[in-house]
Amino acid sequence: MTRRVTSSTPQKRPLPPVGWAILVGLLVLIGGGVWYYNRLNINQWRHVSKLGIRLPMKFQIHGIDISKHNGRIDWNNLRAMRFEDIRLQFVYVKATEGTSLMDKDFKTSWQKADEVGLYRGAYHFYIPWKAPEPQFENFKKMVKLKRGDLPPVLDFEIGTNVYTREQVVANVATWLRLAENYYGVRPIIYTNADFYRRYIKGNLDKYPLWIADYSGWTLDRYDDARIHFWQHSKSGYVNGIRGTVDYNVFLGEVEDLKQLCVK
């Protein structure tokens, strides 16, 4: 006689309340993380391995700033570089510092940038314990702008105890006024978050800004500041230059950039 063997499928035990609580918590955590990442990533940051840094891909006009410290530059190689279907479109070149220093590579870089078809601009490194008038004279002797060049930039990022805050602001305003009168275009202030709050905000608001800020995903903390350029990294790579360079992005379209240039 054959014995029938019966099998029964064990019934699944229902998930206890604490299990449901953990599951729901995980889903909320994941969903919140996705929402927060998307909120932070409104500028569409993406790492570009060729450059070794992330870029805010929401904006299409990228550029660098250079000085003699970047050494010899292969401008054709730099101009030919492509990354994520983008290429560099502008460069700011250091021209002068203080009342007498002139960057030894400025004239070569200035000419080469124009030859390869980059939008080019010149900047002055401002020394706040020195008078603004001779500092502008130093810049004026070195920099001749033509139609299509970017506005001159005052690099204002170091402080002083020689003058009061009000005197520093007044001196900076003097340099900017002299530059605007001479070149016929409103100059740009390059600065950082601390100097923006301490000197620029409420005092020099009519001037467009170039902000150096490597700390965040957005520029929300600058309120209604007129930011045109954002230096978001100081450690990117580019073909044609040995070592790292500062990377910047223009916060607008090509027509906006053209409108900013010398007429």
CSV table of C-alpha atoms in Angstrom, one decimal:
chain,number,residue,atom,x,y,z
A,1,MET,CA,0.0,0.0,0.0
A,2,THR,CA,1.4,3.4,-1.0
A,3,ARG,CA,1.4,6.2,1.5
A,4,ARG,CA,0.3,9.6,0.1
A,5,VAL,CA,2.6,12.4,1.1
A,6,THR,CA,0.9,15.7,1.3
A,7,SER,CA,2.7,19.0,1.3
A,8,SER,CA,1.5,22.3,2.5
A,9,THR,CA,2.9,25.7,1.7
A,10,PRO,CA,3.7,27.7,4.8
A,11,GLN,CA,1.7,30.8,5.1
A,12,LYS,CA,3.6,34.1,5.1
A,13,ARG,CA,3.4,36.0,8.3
A,14,PRO,CA,2.2,39.5,8.0
A,15,LEU,CA,4.7,42.3,8.4
A,16,PRO,CA,4.5,43.6,12.0
A,17,PRO,CA,3.7,47.3,12.5
A,18,VAL,CA,7.3,48.1,13.4
A,19,GLY,CA,8.3,46.6,10.0
A,20,TRP,CA,5.8,48.8,8.1
A,21,ALA,CA,7.0,51.8,10.0
A,22,ILE,CA,10.6,51.1,9.0
A,23,LEU,CA,9.6,50.5,5.4
A,24,VAL,CA,7.6,53.7,5.2
A,25,GLY,CA,10.5,55.6,6.9
A,26,LEU,CA,12.9,54.3,4.3
A,27,LEU,CA,10.7,55.4,1.4
A,28,VAL,CA,10.2,58.8,2.9
A,29,LEU,CA,13.9,59.1,3.4
A,30,ILE,CA,14.7,58.1,-0.2
A,31,GLY,CA,12.0,60.4,-1.6
A,32,GLY,CA,13.2,63.3,0.5
A,33,GLY,CA,16.8,62.7,-0.6
A,34,VAL,CA,15.8,62.7,-4.3
A,35,TRP,CA,13.7,65.9,-3.8
A,36,TYR,CA,16.5,67.6,-1.9
A,37,TYR,CA,19.1,66.6,-4.5
A,38,ASN,CA,16.9,67.9,-7.3
A,39,ARG,CA,16.3,71.1,-5.4
A,40,LEU,CA,20.0,71.7,-4.9
A,41,ASN,CA,20.8,70.6,-8.4
A,42,ILE,CA,18.8,73.3,-10.2
A,43,ASN,CA,22.0,74.3,-12.0
A,44,GLN,CA,22.4,70.8,-13.3
A,45,TRP,CA,25.9,70.1,-11.9
A,46,ARG,CA,27.7,67.3,-13.6
A,47,HIS,CA,31.2,66.0,-13.2
A,48,VAL,CA,33.3,66.3,-16.3
A,49,SER,CA,36.2,63.8,-16.1
A,50,LYS,CA,38.3,65.6,-18.7
A,51,LEU,CA,38.3,68.7,-16.6
A,52,GLY,CA,38.5,67.0,-13.2
A,53,ILE,CA,35.7,69.1,-11.8
A,54,ARG,CA,31.9,69.4,-11.9
A,55,LEU,CA,30.2,72.0,-14.1
A,56,PRO,CA,26.8,73.8,-13.8
A,57,MET,CA,25.4,72.5,-17.1
A,58,LYS,CA,22.4,74.8,-16.9
A,59,PHE,CA,24.7,77.5,-18.3
A,60,GLN,CA,26.4,77.2,-21.6
A,61,ILE,CA,29.0,79.9,-21.6
A,62,HIS,CA,32.1,78.7,-19.7
A,63,GLY,CA,35.5,80.3,-19.3
A,64,ILE,CA,38.7,80.7,-17.3
A,65,ASP,CA,40.9,83.4,-15.8
A,66,ILE,CA,44.6,83.4,-16.1
A,67,SER,CA,47.8,85.2,-15.1
A,68,LYS,CA,51.6,84.7,-15.5
A,69,HIS,CA,51.3,82.0,-12.8
A,70,ASN,CA,49.7,79.7,-15.4
A,71,GLY,CA,52.9,79.6,-17.4
A,72,ARG,CA,53.2,79.2,-21.2
A,73,ILE,CA,49.8,78.5,-22.9
A,74,ASP,CA,49.1,76.6,-26.1
A,75,TRP,CA,46.1,78.8,-27.2
A,76,ASN,CA,45.2,76.7,-30.2
A,77,ASN,CA,45.0,73.6,-28.1
A,78,LEU,CA,43.0,75.4,-25.5
A,79,ARG,CA,40.5,76.7,-28.1
A,80,ALA,CA,40.1,73.4,-29.8
A,81,MET,CA,39.2,71.5,-26.5
A,82,ARG,CA,35.6,70.2,-26.3
A,83,PHE,CA,33.9,68.8,-23.2
A,84,GLU,CA,30.3,67.6,-23.1
A,85,ASP,CA,29.7,69.3,-26.5
A,86,ILE,CA,30.9,72.6,-24.9
A,87,ARG,CA,34.0,74.6,-25.4
A,88,LEU,CA,35.6,77.5,-23.5
A,89,GLN,CA,34.2,80.8,-24.8
A,90,PHE,CA,35.9,83.5,-22.7
A,91,VAL,CA,39.0,84.3,-20.7
A,92,TYR,CA,39.9,87.0,-18.3
A,93,VAL,CA,43.6,87.9,-18.1
A,94,LYS,CA,45.4,89.6,-15.3
A,95,ALA,CA,46.8,92.9,-16.4
A,96,THR,CA,48.0,94.8,-13.4
A,97,GLU,CA,48.3,94.8,-9.6
A,98,GLY,CA,48.5,97.8,-7.3
A,99,THR,CA,50.2,101.0,-8.5
A,100,SER,CA,53.1,99.6,-10.6
A,101,LEU,CA,53.0,95.8,-11.1
A,102,MET,CA,52.2,94.7,-14.7
A,103,ASP,CA,51.7,91.0,-15.5
A,104,LYS,CA,54.6,90.0,-17.8
A,105,ASP,CA,52.5,87.7,-19.9
A,106,PHE,CA,49.5,90.0,-20.3
A,107,LYS,CA,50.3,91.3,-23.7
A,108,THR,CA,50.9,87.9,-25.2
A,109,SER,CA,47.8,86.4,-23.7
A,110,TRP,CA,45.7,89.4,-24.6
A,111,GLN,CA,46.7,89.1,-28.3
A,112,LYS,CA,46.4,85.3,-28.4
A,113,ALA,CA,43.0,85.2,-26.9
A,114,ASP,CA,41.8,87.5,-29.6
A,115,GLU,CA,43.5,85.6,-32.4
A,116,VAL,CA,41.8,82.3,-31.4
A,117,GLY,CA,38.3,83.9,-31.1
A,118,LEU,CA,37.7,84.0,-27.4
A,119,TYR,CA,35.8,86.7,-25.7
A,120,ARG,CA,38.6,88.4,-23.7
A,121,GLY,CA,38.7,90.7,-20.6
A,122,ALA,CA,41.3,92.2,-18.4
A,123,TYR,CA,41.4,92.5,-14.6
A,124,HIS,CA,43.3,94.6,-12.0
A,125,PHE,CA,44.2,93.1,-8.7
A,126,TYR,CA,43.3,95.9,-6.2
A,127,ILE,CA,45.5,96.8,-3.3
A,128,PRO,CA,43.2,98.5,-0.8
A,129,TRP,CA,45.9,100.3,1.2
A,130,LYS,CA,47.1,102.1,-1.9
A,131,ALA,CA,45.4,105.1,-3.5
A,132,PRO,CA,42.9,104.2,-6.3
A,133,GLU,CA,44.0,106.8,-8.8
A,134,PRO,CA,47.5,105.5,-9.5
A,135,GLN,CA,46.2,102.0,-9.5
A,136,PHE,CA,43.8,102.9,-12.3
A,137,GLU,CA,46.6,104.7,-14.2
A,138,ASN,CA,48.6,101.5,-14.0
A,139,PHE,CA,45.7,99.5,-15.5
A,140,LYS,CA,45.1,102.2,-18.2
A,141,LYS,CA,48.6,102.1,-19.4
A,142,MET,CA,48.5,98.4,-19.9
A,143,VAL,CA,44.9,97.8,-21.2
A,144,LYS,CA,43.5,99.0,-24.4
A,145,LEU,CA,39.9,97.8,-25.1
A,146,LYS,CA,38.2,97.5,-28.4
A,147,ARG,CA,34.7,96.7,-29.5
A,148,GLY,CA,33.6,93.3,-28.4
A,149,ASP,CA,36.0,93.0,-25.4
A,150,LEU,CA,34.5,92.2,-22.0
A,151,PRO,CA,34.3,95.0,-19.4
A,152,PRO,CA,37.4,95.7,-17.2
A,153,VAL,CA,37.3,93.9,-13.8
A,154,LEU,CA,38.4,95.1,-10.4
A,155,ASP,CA,39.6,92.1,-8.4
A,156,PHE,CA,38.7,93.1,-4.8
A,157,GLU,CA,39.5,90.3,-2.4
A,158,ILE,CA,42.0,91.5,0.2
A,159,GLY,CA,41.3,93.8,3.1
A,160,THR,CA,43.3,96.5,5.0
A,161,ASN,CA,43.5,98.2,8.4
A,162,VAL,CA,44.9,101.3,6.9
A,163,TYR,CA,41.4,102.7,6.0
A,164,THR,CA,38.0,102.5,7.5
A,165,ARG,CA,35.3,100.5,5.8
A,166,GLU,CA,33.7,103.6,4.5
A,167,GLN,CA,37.1,104.8,3.1
A,168,VAL,CA,37.7,101.5,1.4
A,169,VAL,CA,34.3,101.6,-0.3
A,170,ALA,CA,34.9,105.2,-1.4
A,171,ASN,CA,38.3,104.3,-2.9
A,172,VAL,CA,36.9,101.2,-4.7
A,173,ALA,CA,34.1,103.5,-6.1
A,174,THR,CA,36.8,105.9,-7.3
A,175,TRP,CA,38.6,103.2,-9.3
A,176,LEU,CA,35.3,102.0,-10.8
A,177,ARG,CA,34.3,105.5,-11.8
A,178,LEU,CA,37.6,106.2,-13.4
A,179,ALA,CA,37.4,103.0,-15.4
A,180,GLU,CA,33.8,103.6,-16.5
A,181,ASN,CA,34.6,107.1,-17.6
A,182,TYR,CA,37.7,106.1,-19.6
A,183,TYR,CA,36.4,102.9,-21.3
A,184,GLY,CA,32.8,103.9,-21.7
A,185,VAL,CA,31.5,100.6,-20.1
A,186,ARG,CA,30.5,99.8,-16.6
A,187,PRO,CA,33.3,97.7,-14.9
A,188,ILE,CA,32.7,94.5,-13.0
A,189,ILE,CA,33.6,93.8,-9.4
A,190,TYR,CA,35.2,90.4,-8.7
A,191,THR,CA,34.9,89.5,-5.1
A,192,ASN,CA,33.9,86.8,-2.6
A,193,ALA,CA,30.9,86.2,-0.2
A,194,ASP,CA,32.5,87.9,2.8
A,195,PHE,CA,33.6,91.1,0.8
A,196,TYR,CA,30.2,91.2,-0.9
A,197,ARG,CA,28.5,91.4,2.5
A,198,ARG,CA,31.1,93.7,4.1
A,199,TYR,CA,31.7,96.2,1.3
A,200,ILE,CA,29.6,95.8,-1.8
A,201,LYS,CA,26.0,95.2,-0.7
A,202,GLY,CA,24.2,98.5,-0.1
A,203,ASN,CA,27.2,100.5,-1.4
A,204,LEU,CA,28.1,99.5,-4.9
A,205,ASP,CA,25.0,97.7,-6.0
A,206,LYS,CA,24.9,99.3,-9.4
A,207,TYR,CA,28.0,97.4,-10.5
A,208,PRO,CA,27.7,93.9,-12.0
A,209,LEU,CA,29.5,91.2,-10.0
A,210,TRP,CA,31.8,88.3,-10.6
A,211,ILE,CA,31.5,86.1,-7.5
A,212,ALA,CA,34.1,83.6,-6.4
A,213,ASP,CA,32.1,80.9,-4.5
A,214,TYR,CA,33.2,77.3,-4.3
A,215,SER,CA,31.0,76.3,-1.4
A,216,GLY,CA,27.5,75.7,-2.7
A,217,TRP,CA,25.3,74.5,-5.5
A,218,THR,CA,23.6,77.8,-6.0
A,219,LEU,CA,24.1,81.6,-5.5
A,220,ASP,CA,20.8,82.0,-3.5
A,221,ARG,CA,22.5,83.7,-0.6
A,222,TYR,CA,23.4,86.8,-2.6
A,223,ASP,CA,19.8,88.0,-2.7
A,224,ASP,CA,19.3,90.3,-5.7
A,225,ALA,CA,22.9,91.0,-6.5
A,226,ARG,CA,23.7,91.6,-10.1
A,227,ILE,CA,25.9,88.5,-10.6
A,228,HIS,CA,27.1,88.0,-14.2
A,229,PHE,CA,30.0,85.6,-13.7
A,230,TRP,CA,30.5,82.8,-11.2
A,231,GLN,CA,33.9,81.4,-10.4
A,232,HIS,CA,32.8,78.0,-9.1
A,233,SER,CA,36.2,76.1,-9.1
A,234,LYS,CA,39.9,76.9,-8.9
A,235,SER,CA,41.1,73.4,-9.6
A,236,GLY,CA,40.0,72.5,-13.2
A,237,TYR,CA,42.2,71.3,-16.1
A,238,VAL,CA,42.2,72.6,-19.6
A,239,ASN,CA,44.1,71.5,-22.7
A,240,GLY,CA,47.1,73.8,-23.4
A,241,ILE,CA,47.8,74.8,-19.8
A,242,ARG,CA,49.9,72.8,-17.3
A,243,GLY,CA,48.4,72.6,-13.9
A,244,THR,CA,45.0,73.7,-12.7
A,245,VAL,CA,43.0,76.9,-13.6
A,246,ASP,CA,40.0,78.8,-12.3
A,247,TYR,CA,36.7,77.9,-14.0
A,248,ASN,CA,33.9,80.4,-14.4
A,249,VAL,CA,30.5,80.5,-16.0
A,250,PHE,CA,28.5,83.4,-17.4
A,251,LEU,CA,25.0,83.4,-16.0
A,252,GLY,CA,23.2,84.3,-19.2
A,253,GLU,CA,22.9,83.7,-22.9
A,254,VAL,CA,25.2,84.7,-25.7
A,255,GLU,CA,23.2,87.8,-26.5
A,256,ASP,CA,23.5,88.8,-22.9
A,257,LEU,CA,27.3,88.5,-23.0
A,258,LYS,CA,27.4,90.5,-26.2
A,259,GLN,CA,25.3,93.2,-24.6
A,260,LEU,CA,27.8,93.4,-21.8
A,261,CYS,CA,30.8,94.0,-24.0
A,262,VAL,CA,32.4,97.2,-25.1
A,263,LYS,CA,30.4,98.8,-27.9
